[in-house]
Short mmCIF file of C-alpha atoms in Angstrom, two decimals:
data_model
loop_
_atom_site.label_atom_id
_atom_site.label_comp_id
_atom_site.label_asym_id
_atom_site.label_seq_id
_atom_site.Cartn_x
_atom_site.Cartn_y
_atom_site.Cartn_z
CA MET A 1408 0.41 -18.73 21.01
CA SER A 1409 3.64 -19.12 20.34
CA THR A 1410 5.93 -21.19 23.17
CA ASP A 1411 8.89 -18.77 22.32
CA ILE A 1412 6.56 -16.04 22.79
CA LYS A 1413 6.70 -14.30 26.91
CA LYS A 1414 4.16 -12.12 27.85
CA GLY A 1415 5.27 -9.21 29.87
CA GLU A 1416 3.66 -6.06 31.99
CA LYS A 1417 0.52 -4.61 30.69
CA ILE A 1418 1.55 -1.36 28.57
CA ILE A 1419 -1.89 -0.10 27.76
CA GLU A 1420 -5.14 -1.17 27.69
CA GLY A 1421 -7.73 0.36 25.29
CA LYS A 1422 -11.00 -0.26 24.11
CA THR A 1423 -11.12 -2.72 21.72
CA LYS A 1424 -6.72 -3.81 21.91
CA ILE A 1425 -4.24 -4.26 25.13
CA VAL A 1426 -0.50 -4.16 24.18
CA TYR A 1427 2.03 -5.97 26.43
CA LYS A 1428 5.75 -6.23 26.82
CA LEU A 1429 7.72 -9.43 25.89
CA ALA A 1430 9.40 -10.11 28.52
CA ASN A 1431 12.28 -11.75 26.22
CA ASP A 1432 12.54 -8.79 24.21
CA ALA A 1433 12.29 -4.74 25.08
CA ASN A 1434 11.95 -3.80 21.47
CA GLN A 1435 8.86 -5.55 20.61
CA VAL A 1436 5.43 -5.70 22.30
CA LEU A 1437 2.36 -8.32 21.93
CA LEU A 1438 -0.76 -6.74 20.44
CA VAL A 1439 -3.57 -8.46 21.31
CA SER A 1440 -7.14 -7.65 20.07
CA LYS A 1441 -10.56 -7.79 22.14
CA ASP A 1442 -13.94 -9.56 21.17
CA ARG A 1443 -15.74 -6.18 21.91
CA ILE A 1444 -16.97 -3.33 19.57
CA THR A 1445 -17.49 0.37 20.22
CA ALA A 1446 -18.46 3.83 18.68
CA GLY A 1447 -19.29 7.25 19.99
CA ASP A 1448 -15.87 7.57 21.88
CA GLY A 1449 -17.13 4.38 23.89
CA VAL A 1450 -20.95 5.71 24.59
CA ARG A 1451 -22.30 2.70 22.85
CA ALA A 1452 -20.26 -0.24 23.19
CA HIS A 1453 -21.11 -4.72 23.13
CA ASP A 1454 -19.05 -7.68 22.83
CA LEU A 1455 -18.88 -9.57 20.12
CA GLN A 1456 -17.20 -12.58 20.30
CA GLY A 1457 -14.77 -13.59 17.09
CA LYS A 1458 -14.33 -10.20 16.60
CA ALA A 1459 -10.75 -10.10 17.93
CA ALA A 1460 -9.96 -13.12 15.67
CA ILE A 1461 -11.51 -11.20 12.42
CA SER A 1462 -9.42 -8.11 13.57
CA THR A 1463 -6.39 -9.79 13.81
CA ALA A 1464 -6.49 -11.46 10.66
CA THR A 1465 -7.76 -8.30 8.98
CA THR A 1466 -4.74 -5.74 10.36
CA VAL A 1467 -2.49 -8.78 9.19
CA GLN A 1468 -3.37 -9.44 5.80
CA VAL A 1469 -3.24 -5.38 5.29
CA PHE A 1470 0.16 -5.32 6.74
CA GLU A 1471 1.30 -7.96 5.15
CA LEU A 1472 0.05 -6.10 1.83
CA LEU A 1473 1.26 -2.77 2.91
CA HIS A 1474 5.34 -4.66 3.24
CA THR A 1475 5.29 -6.35 0.91
CA ALA A 1476 4.82 -2.53 -1.37
CA GLY A 1477 7.83 -1.58 0.34
CA ILE A 1478 6.15 0.55 3.28
CA LYS A 1479 7.66 1.07 6.64
CA THR A 1480 4.81 -0.48 9.69
CA HIS A 1481 5.83 -1.46 13.02
CA PHE A 1482 4.36 -5.27 12.18
CA LYS A 1483 6.36 -8.02 12.67
CA ARG A 1484 4.06 -11.32 12.73
CA LYS A 1485 0.85 -12.69 13.91
CA VAL A 1486 1.63 -15.48 16.71
CA SER A 1487 -2.50 -16.37 17.80
CA GLU A 1488 -5.24 -16.31 16.24
CA THR A 1489 -6.27 -12.34 17.94
CA SER A 1490 -2.15 -11.36 18.88
CA PHE A 1491 0.68 -10.05 16.23
CA ILE A 1492 3.61 -8.85 17.51
CA CYS A 1493 5.35 -5.48 16.36
CA ASP A 1494 8.16 -3.18 17.32
CA PHE A 1495 7.30 -1.04 20.43
CA CYS A 1496 6.34 2.77 19.19
CA HIS A 1497 5.83 6.05 20.77
CA MET A 1498 2.94 7.01 18.97
CA ILE A 1499 1.34 9.80 17.59
CA PRO A 1500 -1.81 11.07 19.14
CA ILE A 1501 -3.20 11.95 15.74
CA GLU A 1502 -5.14 10.27 13.69
CA TRP A 1503 -4.51 10.90 9.96
CA VAL A 1504 -7.93 10.83 8.14
CA THR A 1505 -7.68 10.40 4.15
CA ARG A 1506 -11.02 10.79 2.69
CA ARG A 1507 -11.75 9.88 -1.04
CA VAL A 1508 -15.77 10.84 -0.74
CA ALA A 1509 -17.37 13.09 0.89
CA THR A 1510 -19.62 11.40 3.76
CA GLY A 1511 -19.76 11.10 7.04
CA SER A 1512 -19.11 13.99 9.92
CA PHE A 1513 -17.36 15.86 6.73
CA LEU A 1514 -21.03 16.78 5.73
CA ARG A 1515 -22.06 17.44 9.06
CA ARG A 1516 -18.20 20.24 9.93
CA ASN A 1517 -18.35 21.59 5.94
CA PRO A 1518 -22.26 22.58 5.38
CA GLY A 1519 -23.31 22.97 1.53
CA VAL A 1520 -20.68 20.12 0.48
CA ASN A 1521 -22.89 17.05 -0.81
CA GLU A 1522 -22.19 13.71 -0.22
CA GLY A 1523 -20.51 11.83 -2.97
CA TYR A 1524 -18.31 14.75 -4.00
CA ARG A 1525 -14.92 13.37 -5.19
CA PHE A 1526 -11.44 14.74 -3.68
CA CYS A 1527 -8.54 14.39 -6.23
CA PRO A 1528 -6.24 14.13 -4.79
CA PRO A 1529 -7.83 12.18 -1.61
CA LYS A 1530 -8.44 15.05 0.98
CA GLN A 1531 -6.60 15.06 4.69
CA GLU A 1532 -7.58 16.04 8.12
CA THR A 1533 -6.22 15.16 11.30
CA PHE A 1534 -7.51 14.33 14.99
CA PHE A 1535 -6.07 14.67 18.23
CA LYS A 1536 -6.89 11.36 20.28
CA ASP A 1537 -8.52 13.21 23.47
CA ASP A 1538 -11.65 10.77 24.19
CA GLU A 1539 -13.21 12.67 26.42
CA ASN A 1540 -13.42 15.96 23.93
CA HIS A 1541 -14.21 13.60 21.18
CA ASP A 1542 -11.47 13.50 19.29
CA PRO A 1543 -11.17 17.34 18.12
CA GLN A 1544 -10.08 18.34 14.58
CA TRP A 1545 -6.56 19.48 14.63
CA SER A 1546 -5.08 22.21 11.70
CA THR A 1547 -1.98 22.15 10.63
CA GLU A 1548 -1.15 24.56 12.62
CA GLN A 1549 -2.31 23.27 15.79
CA LEU A 1550 -0.40 19.88 15.04
CA LEU A 1551 2.61 21.96 14.53
CA GLU A 1552 2.81 24.17 17.50
CA ALA A 1553 1.49 21.63 19.82
CA LYS A 1554 5.02 20.47 19.69
CA LEU A 1555 4.24 16.71 20.06
CA ASN A 1556 6.85 15.03 21.62
CA CYS A 1557 6.99 11.00 20.79
CA GLY A 1558 9.85 9.46 22.29
CA GLY A 1559 12.43 12.03 21.52
CA THR A 1560 10.83 13.11 18.07
CA ILE A 1561 9.27 16.33 17.96
CA ILE A 1562 6.69 16.34 15.66
CA GLY A 1563 7.70 19.54 13.56
CA GLN A 1564 7.34 20.47 9.36
CA ILE A 1565 9.24 17.88 8.20
CA GLU A 1566 7.60 14.98 10.08
CA PHE A 1567 4.04 15.88 9.40
CA ASP A 1568 5.17 16.19 5.57
CA ILE A 1569 6.01 12.32 6.32
CA ILE A 1570 3.40 11.74 7.60
CA SER A 1571 0.50 13.09 5.38
CA ARG A 1572 3.03 11.66 2.13
CA MET A 1573 2.78 8.05 4.06
CA SER A 1574 -0.88 8.43 4.74
CA VAL A 1575 -1.88 9.30 1.23
CA THR A 1576 0.54 6.51 -0.41
CA VAL A 1577 -1.38 3.82 2.12
CA PHE A 1578 -4.77 4.82 1.28
CA GLU A 1579 -3.96 4.62 -2.26
CA ILE A 1580 -2.52 1.53 -2.02
CA LEU A 1581 -5.24 0.08 -0.22
CA GLU A 1582 -7.99 1.66 -2.22
CA LYS A 1583 -6.40 0.50 -5.83
CA ALA A 1584 -6.15 -3.14 -4.41
CA TRP A 1585 -9.77 -3.02 -3.02
CA SER A 1586 -10.76 -1.60 -6.87
CA SER A 1587 -9.55 -5.17 -8.29
CA LEU A 1588 -12.54 -6.40 -6.53
CA ASP A 1589 -15.13 -3.68 -7.18
CA CYS A 1590 -15.05 -2.13 -3.67
CA SER A 1591 -14.33 1.56 -3.27
CA LEU A 1592 -12.32 2.71 -0.33
CA ILE A 1593 -14.15 5.50 1.13
CA ASP A 1594 -11.74 6.91 3.72
CA MET A 1595 -10.11 5.64 6.13
CA LYS A 1596 -8.07 6.46 9.44
CA LEU A 1597 -4.11 5.49 10.18
CA GLU A 1598 -2.49 6.07 13.43
CA PHE A 1599 2.09 6.22 13.61
CA GLY A 1600 4.14 5.88 15.92
CA ILE A 1601 8.35 6.70 16.24
CA THR A 1602 10.41 3.82 16.60
CA ASN A 1603 14.36 4.17 16.93
CA GLY A 1604 13.50 7.50 15.51
CA GLU A 1605 11.97 6.59 12.41
CA ILE A 1606 8.14 7.11 11.64
CA VAL A 1607 6.28 3.87 10.75
CA LEU A 1608 3.00 2.76 10.55
CA ALA A 1609 1.00 1.39 13.15
CA ASP A 1610 -1.61 0.62 15.64
CA ILE A 1611 -4.06 -1.48 14.01
CA ILE A 1612 -6.15 -1.72 10.21
CA ASP A 1613 -8.70 -2.93 10.77
CA SER A 1614 -13.02 -2.72 9.61
CA ASP A 1615 -12.83 0.44 12.31
CA SER A 1616 -10.71 1.70 10.56
CA TRP A 1617 -12.17 2.80 7.03
CA ARG A 1618 -15.76 2.61 4.69
CA LEU A 1619 -15.91 0.09 2.22
CA TRP A 1620 -18.68 0.03 -0.21
CA PRO A 1621 -18.59 -2.76 -2.40
CA SER A 1622 -19.29 -1.87 -5.82
CA GLY A 1623 -19.09 2.11 -4.79
CA ASP A 1624 -22.62 1.27 -3.33
CA LYS A 1625 -23.30 2.92 0.32
CA ARG A 1626 -26.23 0.55 0.68
CA LEU A 1627 -23.76 -2.55 0.57
CA MET A 1628 -21.61 -0.87 3.29
CA LYS A 1629 -19.55 -3.34 5.14
CA ASP A 1630 -17.31 -1.58 8.30
CA LYS A 1631 -18.38 0.03 11.05
CA GLN A 1632 -20.61 2.03 9.95
CA VAL A 1633 -23.21 -0.56 10.12
CA TYR A 1634 -22.77 -0.76 13.94
CA ARG A 1635 -22.96 3.01 14.44
CA ASN A 1636 -26.09 3.30 12.08
CA LEU A 1637 -28.11 0.46 14.39
CA LYS A 1638 -31.14 2.22 15.92
CA GLU A 1639 -31.43 -0.70 18.35
CA VAL A 1640 -28.60 -2.88 18.66
CA THR A 1641 -30.06 -6.32 19.11
CA PRO A 1642 -28.10 -10.11 18.97
CA ASP A 1643 -29.39 -10.24 14.90
CA ALA A 1644 -27.85 -7.33 14.14
CA LEU A 1645 -24.28 -7.45 16.14
CA GLU A 1646 -24.53 -10.97 14.20
CA THR A 1647 -25.02 -8.90 11.11
CA VAL A 1648 -22.06 -6.61 11.78
CA LYS A 1649 -20.09 -9.97 12.24
CA ARG A 1650 -20.47 -11.27 9.06
CA ASN A 1651 -19.76 -8.17 7.76
CA PHE A 1652 -16.86 -8.02 9.34
CA GLN A 1653 -15.45 -11.79 8.12
CA TRP A 1654 -16.42 -10.63 4.82
CA VAL A 1655 -14.08 -8.65 4.80
CA ALA A 1656 -11.04 -10.73 6.21
CA ASP A 1657 -12.53 -13.26 3.94
CA LYS A 1658 -12.30 -10.83 0.10
CA LEU A 1659 -8.39 -9.79 2.53
CA GLU A 1660 -6.72 -12.82 1.17
CA LEU A 1661 -7.62 -12.10 -2.27
CA LEU A 1662 -5.54 -8.84 -2.73
CA MET A 1663 -1.99 -10.90 -2.60
CA PRO A 1664 -2.69 -13.14 -6.09
CA LYS A 1665 -0.04 -14.73 -7.15
CA PRO A 1666 1.66 -12.03 -10.22
CA THR A 1667 -0.59 -11.83 -13.42
CA ALA A 1668 1.89 -10.04 -15.90
CA ARG A 1669 5.79 -10.41 -16.67
CA ALA A 1670 8.56 -9.20 -18.72
CA VAL A 1671 10.30 -11.29 -20.99
CA VAL A 1672 13.53 -10.30 -21.74
CA ILE A 1673 14.89 -11.43 -25.86
CA MET A 1674 18.47 -10.65 -26.06
CA GLY A 1675 20.38 -11.16 -29.99
CA SER A 1676 23.23 -13.27 -28.85
CA PRO A 1677 24.33 -14.61 -25.47
CA SER A 1678 27.56 -11.83 -24.86
CA ASP A 1679 24.60 -9.44 -23.23
CA LEU A 1680 23.55 -12.10 -21.16
CA SER A 1681 24.87 -9.97 -17.68
CA HIS A 1682 23.11 -6.92 -19.09
CA CYS A 1683 19.90 -8.58 -19.52
CA LYS A 1684 20.68 -9.79 -15.44
CA LYS A 1685 20.43 -6.87 -14.19
CA ILE A 1686 17.46 -5.81 -16.22
CA GLU A 1687 15.34 -9.12 -14.71
CA ALA A 1688 17.37 -8.24 -11.25
CA ALA A 1689 15.55 -4.33 -11.42
CA CYS A 1690 11.81 -6.15 -12.34
CA GLN A 1691 12.30 -8.07 -9.01
CA GLN A 1692 12.27 -5.03 -6.70
CA TYR A 1693 9.45 -3.90 -8.48
CA GLY A 1694 7.33 -7.86 -8.07
CA VAL A 1695 7.30 -8.33 -12.20
CA PRO A 1696 8.39 -11.39 -12.51
CA CYS A 1697 10.85 -11.98 -15.69
CA GLU A 1698 12.49 -14.47 -18.45
CA LEU A 1699 15.37 -14.16 -20.39
CA ARG A 1700 15.87 -15.76 -24.08
CA VAL A 1701 17.69 -15.60 -26.75
CA SER A 1702 17.12 -14.82 -30.30
CA SER A 1703 18.40 -13.20 -33.30
CA ALA A 1704 15.64 -11.24 -35.43
CA HIS A 1705 18.52 -11.21 -37.99
CA LYS A 1706 20.11 -14.80 -37.95
CA GLY A 1707 16.75 -16.80 -36.88
CA THR A 1708 13.99 -14.41 -37.63
CA ASN A 1709 11.35 -16.76 -37.72
CA GLU A 1710 12.52 -18.95 -34.44
CA THR A 1711 12.18 -14.82 -33.22
CA ILE A 1712 8.47 -14.82 -34.31
CA SER A 1713 7.44 -18.21 -33.01
CA ILE A 1714 9.33 -17.02 -29.59
CA LEU A 1715 7.03 -13.86 -29.58
CA GLN A 1716 3.82 -16.18 -30.76
CA GLN A 1717 4.17 -18.43 -27.89
CA TYR A 1718 4.18 -15.89 -25.01
CA GLU A 1719 1.10 -14.12 -26.47
CA GLY A 1720 -0.64 -17.19 -26.93
CA GLU A 1721 -0.36 -17.79 -23.32
CA GLY A 1722 -2.73 -14.94 -23.09
CA ILE A 1723 -0.21 -13.11 -19.76
CA PRO A 1724 0.24 -9.54 -20.07
CA THR A 1725 3.62 -9.10 -21.50
CA VAL A 1726 6.00 -6.41 -21.66
CA PHE A 1727 9.24 -7.40 -24.06
CA ILE A 1728 12.55 -5.94 -23.41
CA ALA A 1729 14.70 -6.03 -26.75
CA VAL A 1730 18.64 -6.11 -25.53
CA ALA A 1731 20.16 -5.75 -29.09
CA GLY A 1732 23.26 -3.50 -29.73
CA CYS A 1733 24.50 -3.57 -33.10
CA SER A 1734 22.45 -2.96 -35.54
CA ASN A 1735 18.88 -3.49 -33.24
CA GLY A 1736 16.46 -5.28 -35.18
CA LEU A 1737 15.33 -7.42 -32.54
CA GLY A 1738 12.92 -4.78 -31.15
CA PRO A 1739 10.93 -3.62 -34.42
CA VAL A 1740 10.75 -7.18 -35.68
CA LEU A 1741 8.54 -8.18 -32.18
CA SER A 1742 7.61 -4.62 -32.11
CA GLY A 1743 6.37 -4.77 -35.91
CA ASN A 1744 4.16 -8.46 -35.25
CA SER A 1745 3.03 -7.58 -31.80
CA THR A 1746 -0.02 -5.70 -30.28
CA GLY A 1747 1.87 -5.69 -27.24
CA PRO A 1748 4.53 -3.37 -25.39
CA VAL A 1749 8.03 -3.29 -26.75
CA ILE A 1750 10.78 -1.63 -25.10
CA ASN A 1751 14.59 -1.63 -26.88
CA CYS A 1752 17.27 -1.50 -24.26
CA PRO A 1753 20.26 -1.80 -25.84
CA PRO A 1754 24.12 -2.90 -24.48
CA LEU A 1755 25.53 0.03 -25.66
CA ALA A 1756 29.45 0.17 -25.00
CA GLY A 1757 32.49 1.11 -26.92
CA GLU A 1758 33.23 3.78 -29.56
CA TRP A 1759 30.32 2.33 -32.03
CA ALA A 1760 27.84 3.30 -29.04
CA THR A 1761 26.53 6.55 -30.73
CA ALA A 1762 25.98 5.50 -34.08
CA ASP A 1763 24.46 1.83 -32.93
CA ILE A 1764 21.76 3.37 -30.74
CA TRP A 1765 20.43 4.93 -33.91
CA SER A 1766 19.43 1.65 -34.79
CA SER A 1767 16.75 1.92 -31.47
CA LEU A 1768 15.91 4.96 -32.08
CA ARG A 1769 15.20 5.22 -36.16
CA LEU A 1770 12.43 3.29 -36.71
CA PRO A 1771 10.27 2.46 -40.14
CA SER A 1772 6.73 4.10 -40.11
CA GLY A 1773 4.32 1.50 -38.50
CA LEU A 1774 6.61 0.67 -35.00
CA GLY A 1775 6.44 2.58 -31.63
CA CYS A 1776 9.10 0.09 -29.88
CA SER A 1777 10.45 2.94 -27.50
CA THR A 1778 14.14 3.19 -26.09
CA VAL A 1779 15.78 3.18 -22.43
CA ILE A 1780 19.36 2.99 -22.42
CA SER A 1781 19.33 1.00 -18.73
CA PRO A 1782 18.52 -1.85 -17.44
CA ASP A 1783 17.13 0.37 -13.92
CA GLY A 1784 14.65 2.28 -16.77
CA ALA A 1785 13.81 -0.72 -18.95
CA ALA A 1786 12.86 -2.12 -15.54
CA LEU A 1787 10.85 0.78 -14.28
CA ALA A 1788 9.18 1.59 -17.16
CA THR A 1789 7.96 -2.47 -17.99
CA ALA A 1790 6.67 -2.09 -14.02
CA GLN A 1791 4.86 0.86 -15.60
CA ILE A 1792 2.99 -0.56 -18.19
CA LEU A 1793 1.98 -3.93 -15.96
CA ALA A 1794 0.63 -1.91 -13.16
CA LEU A 1795 -2.24 -0.32 -14.97
CA ARG A 1796 -3.64 -3.94 -14.26
CA ASP A 1797 -1.81 -5.59 -11.21
CA HIS A 1798 -2.11 -3.84 -8.41
CA MET A 1799 0.57 -5.14 -6.22
CA ILE A 1800 2.94 -4.11 -8.93
CA TRP A 1801 1.27 -0.62 -8.65
CA ALA A 1802 1.37 -0.77 -5.00
CA THR A 1803 5.42 -1.43 -5.31
CA LEU A 1804 6.04 1.51 -7.50
CA ARG A 1805 3.72 4.29 -5.21
CA ALA A 1806 5.84 2.75 -1.91
CA LYS A 1807 9.14 3.16 -4.11
CA GLN A 1808 7.94 6.90 -5.30
CA LEU A 1809 7.43 7.48 -0.90
CA ASN A 1810 10.21 6.03 0.28
CA THR A 1811 12.94 8.35 -2.50
CA TRP A 1812 11.20 11.12 -1.32
CA ILE A 1813 11.27 10.42 2.79
CA ALA A 1814 15.03 9.87 1.74
CA LEU A 1815 15.05 12.94 -0.22
CA LYS A 1816 12.71 14.88 2.59
CA GLN A 1817 15.71 13.53 5.37
CA ALA A 1818 19.06 14.31 2.99
CA ASP A 1819 17.81 17.92 2.60
CA ARG A 1820 17.23 17.94 6.87
CA GLN A 1821 20.95 17.07 7.45
CA VAL A 1822 22.08 19.38 4.68
CA LYS A 1823 20.96 22.11 5.96
CA ASP A 1824 21.33 21.88 9.75
CA SER A 1825 25.01 20.56 8.76
#
């Protein structure tokens, strides 16, 4: 453990983890995992050497992926193989379960539903954390009527709506990420906390948090359900469970690859550079690498096509953004000579702006370049195209949509209550 970490008194100890205060920071805590695996509210429990390190590695990588996308979490940094630092949270005693496929306890509670039924949109359920009563399922009405007080925040309709939306977004981001490795995320459970009055994703996310089926095949499951299903728990069986958990942790390292797509902004004149810089900055917010080039389709047609061929020859998915105002020939030339998407983003200004725009909008047949006037809009359209094959860009888009929705929800409450 890092020498700058001074562990304070124990706050709480659960079946598989311990949370400590930090002696030198009252706003953060140390979460330490145990070499312990349990099921059935602790009825089945075994020591499993090495599990704490695997669980921590899994959790850290998941939180780092979500943080990169823009999801707000309690996670700060890893400090040892079995521990990490996070914000102190007042935990909400509810498990939020999101399901894509009907299986497990859902089938027992909903007779008549066949295993494999696919929920679109994902199905959500809430369970009150109470081991003695086996974490009973709560309806929305029960949860709201409980008026749970978490650090001074009462969990009401707005909080419920925000957590529900966050749960689905987190599930969809991880679902998309796992699908890039031909693994199906079937369902998962999440917990949330309140820190400084803000709702954040909290606790641990590891192989106890989800059902994960490689190739969508239940027989290949790699999650804790393997442990739950054991008729007899033997050392060999526990070793199989541990190997499965390690497989998940190893695969997670592949879920944050370097960007596999890009935007190329071609401007007809260096005088358009400031407009192009705005596009570049907006692309970077979505995790889209962006390159800037200068080429005039009117004055150097061969050079424009040569630049196009250079990028297409590299085999990297690319969206071309044409920045040309007066008599835009750049976008149409790119579109007519490329099989990839081309977006016009003309730098409109001055008294001729309303006339110049028509050179981007009215095109000959056989050309399909779209036109987006604002730099931010052009970057967004680019990210949405590239997100079709890059799950991290997709995740960033989804998280931005979530954060915008939450901000509007909170602004509505402020205006209503003012």
